[in-house]
Amino acid sequence: AQENSDDDDQVFIWCFYALENAVVAAATHADEDFRRDHWTKAEAARRLARDSGMTDVSDLLRDLNDARKGTAYGDVEEPEIDPEDVLEQVGDYIGEVEKLLARAKKGK
């Protein structure tokens, strides 16, 4: 996403997948349930915020998914989100997940 930061559609698509995978990594670590669909991953993000003190990125996941679908299919109105803010928020969340996993690794 950062390599194509001047292309909003690319930022939103790749940030969506990066954020979703970061949530999956944290949810797997925290034993939070989720299925392969986007909505249960957003629910897992909400539970991670509640149970593990992580940032709640469930709304950002929803907005990025809508942006992705709007770009790919044109059947959803794209949300008004700023690509620079998205890059920062996704990067921050990935950093949180990295710290979570690093703490777990040190504890073993």
Coordinates of C-alpha atoms in Angstrom, one line a residue:
A1 CA 0.0 0.0 0.0
Q2 CA 2.8 2.4 0.8
E3 CA 4.5 1.7 -2.5
N4 CA 1.3 3.0 -4.3
S5 CA 0.4 5.7 -1.7
D6 CA -0.6 8.0 -4.5
D7 CA -3.3 5.6 -5.7
D8 CA -6.1 5.7 -3.2
D9 CA -7.7 2.5 -4.5
Q10 CA -4.5 0.5 -4.1
V11 CA -4.0 1.9 -0.6
F12 CA -7.5 0.9 0.5
I13 CA -7.3 -2.6 -1.1
W14 CA -3.9 -3.5 0.3
C15 CA -4.5 -1.9 3.7
F16 CA -7.8 -3.9 4.0
Y17 CA -6.0 -7.2 3.4
A18 CA -3.1 -6.2 5.7
L19 CA -5.4 -5.1 8.5
E20 CA -7.6 -8.2 8.2
N21 CA -4.5 -10.4 8.4
A22 CA -3.2 -8.5 11.4
V23 CA -6.6 -9.1 13.1
V24 CA -6.4 -12.8 12.2
A25 CA -2.9 -13.1 13.7
A26 CA -3.9 -11.4 16.9
A27 CA -7.2 -13.3 17.1
T28 CA -5.4 -16.6 16.6
H29 CA -3.0 -15.7 19.3
A30 CA -5.7 -14.6 21.7
D31 CA -7.9 -17.7 20.9
E32 CA -10.7 -15.4 19.6
D33 CA -13.2 -17.2 17.3
F34 CA -13.6 -16.0 13.7
R35 CA -14.5 -17.6 10.3
R36 CA -13.2 -16.9 6.9
D37 CA -15.8 -14.1 6.2
H38 CA -15.0 -10.4 6.6
W39 CA -17.7 -9.8 9.2
T40 CA -16.6 -12.3 11.8
K41 CA -13.0 -10.9 11.5
A42 CA -14.4 -7.4 12.3
E43 CA -16.2 -9.0 15.3
A44 CA -12.9 -10.5 16.4
A45 CA -11.3 -7.1 16.2
R46 CA -14.0 -5.7 18.5
R47 CA -13.5 -8.5 21.0
L48 CA -9.7 -8.0 20.9
A49 CA -10.2 -4.4 21.8
R50 CA -12.5 -5.3 24.6
D51 CA -10.6 -8.3 26.0
S52 CA -7.0 -7.5 25.1
G53 CA -6.9 -3.7 25.1
M54 CA -6.0 -3.5 21.5
T55 CA -7.3 -0.6 19.3
D56 CA -10.8 -1.3 17.9
V57 CA -10.3 -1.4 14.1
S58 CA -13.7 -3.0 13.4
D59 CA -15.1 0.2 11.8
L60 CA -11.9 0.7 9.8
L61 CA -12.2 -2.9 8.5
R62 CA -15.8 -2.2 7.5
D63 CA -14.8 1.1 5.7
L64 CA -11.9 -0.5 3.9
N65 CA -14.0 -3.5 2.9
D66 CA -16.6 -1.1 1.4
A67 CA -13.8 0.9 -0.3
R68 CA -12.4 -2.4 -1.7
K69 CA -15.8 -3.5 -3.0
G70 CA -16.6 -0.1 -4.4
T71 CA -13.3 -0.2 -6.3
A72 CA -13.5 -3.8 -7.4
Y73 CA -17.2 -4.1 -8.2
G74 CA -18.7 -0.6 -8.2
D75 CA -21.7 -1.8 -6.3
V76 CA -21.0 -0.1 -3.0
E77 CA -20.6 3.6 -2.3
E78 CA -17.0 4.2 -1.1
P79 CA -16.6 5.7 2.3
E80 CA -14.9 9.1 2.8
I81 CA -11.6 8.0 4.3
D82 CA -8.2 9.6 3.9
P83 CA -5.5 7.3 2.5
E84 CA -2.8 8.8 4.6
D85 CA -4.8 8.3 7.8
V86 CA -5.6 4.7 6.7
L87 CA -1.9 4.0 6.1
E88 CA -1.0 5.3 9.6
Q89 CA -3.8 3.5 11.4
V90 CA -3.1 0.2 9.7
G91 CA 0.6 0.6 10.4
D92 CA -0.1 1.4 14.1
Y93 CA -2.3 -1.7 14.4
I94 CA 0.3 -3.9 12.8
G95 CA 2.7 -2.5 15.4
E96 CA 0.3 -3.5 18.2
V97 CA 0.0 -7.0 16.9
E98 CA 3.8 -7.3 16.5
K99 CA 4.2 -6.3 20.2
L100 CA 1.5 -8.7 21.3
L101 CA 3.2 -11.6 19.5
A102 CA 6.7 -10.5 20.7
R103 CA 5.5 -10.5 24.3
A104 CA 4.1 -14.0 23.9
K105 CA 7.4 -15.2 22.3
K106 CA 9.4 -13.8 25.2
G107 CA 7.1 -15.4 27.7
K108 CA 7.8 -18.9 26.3

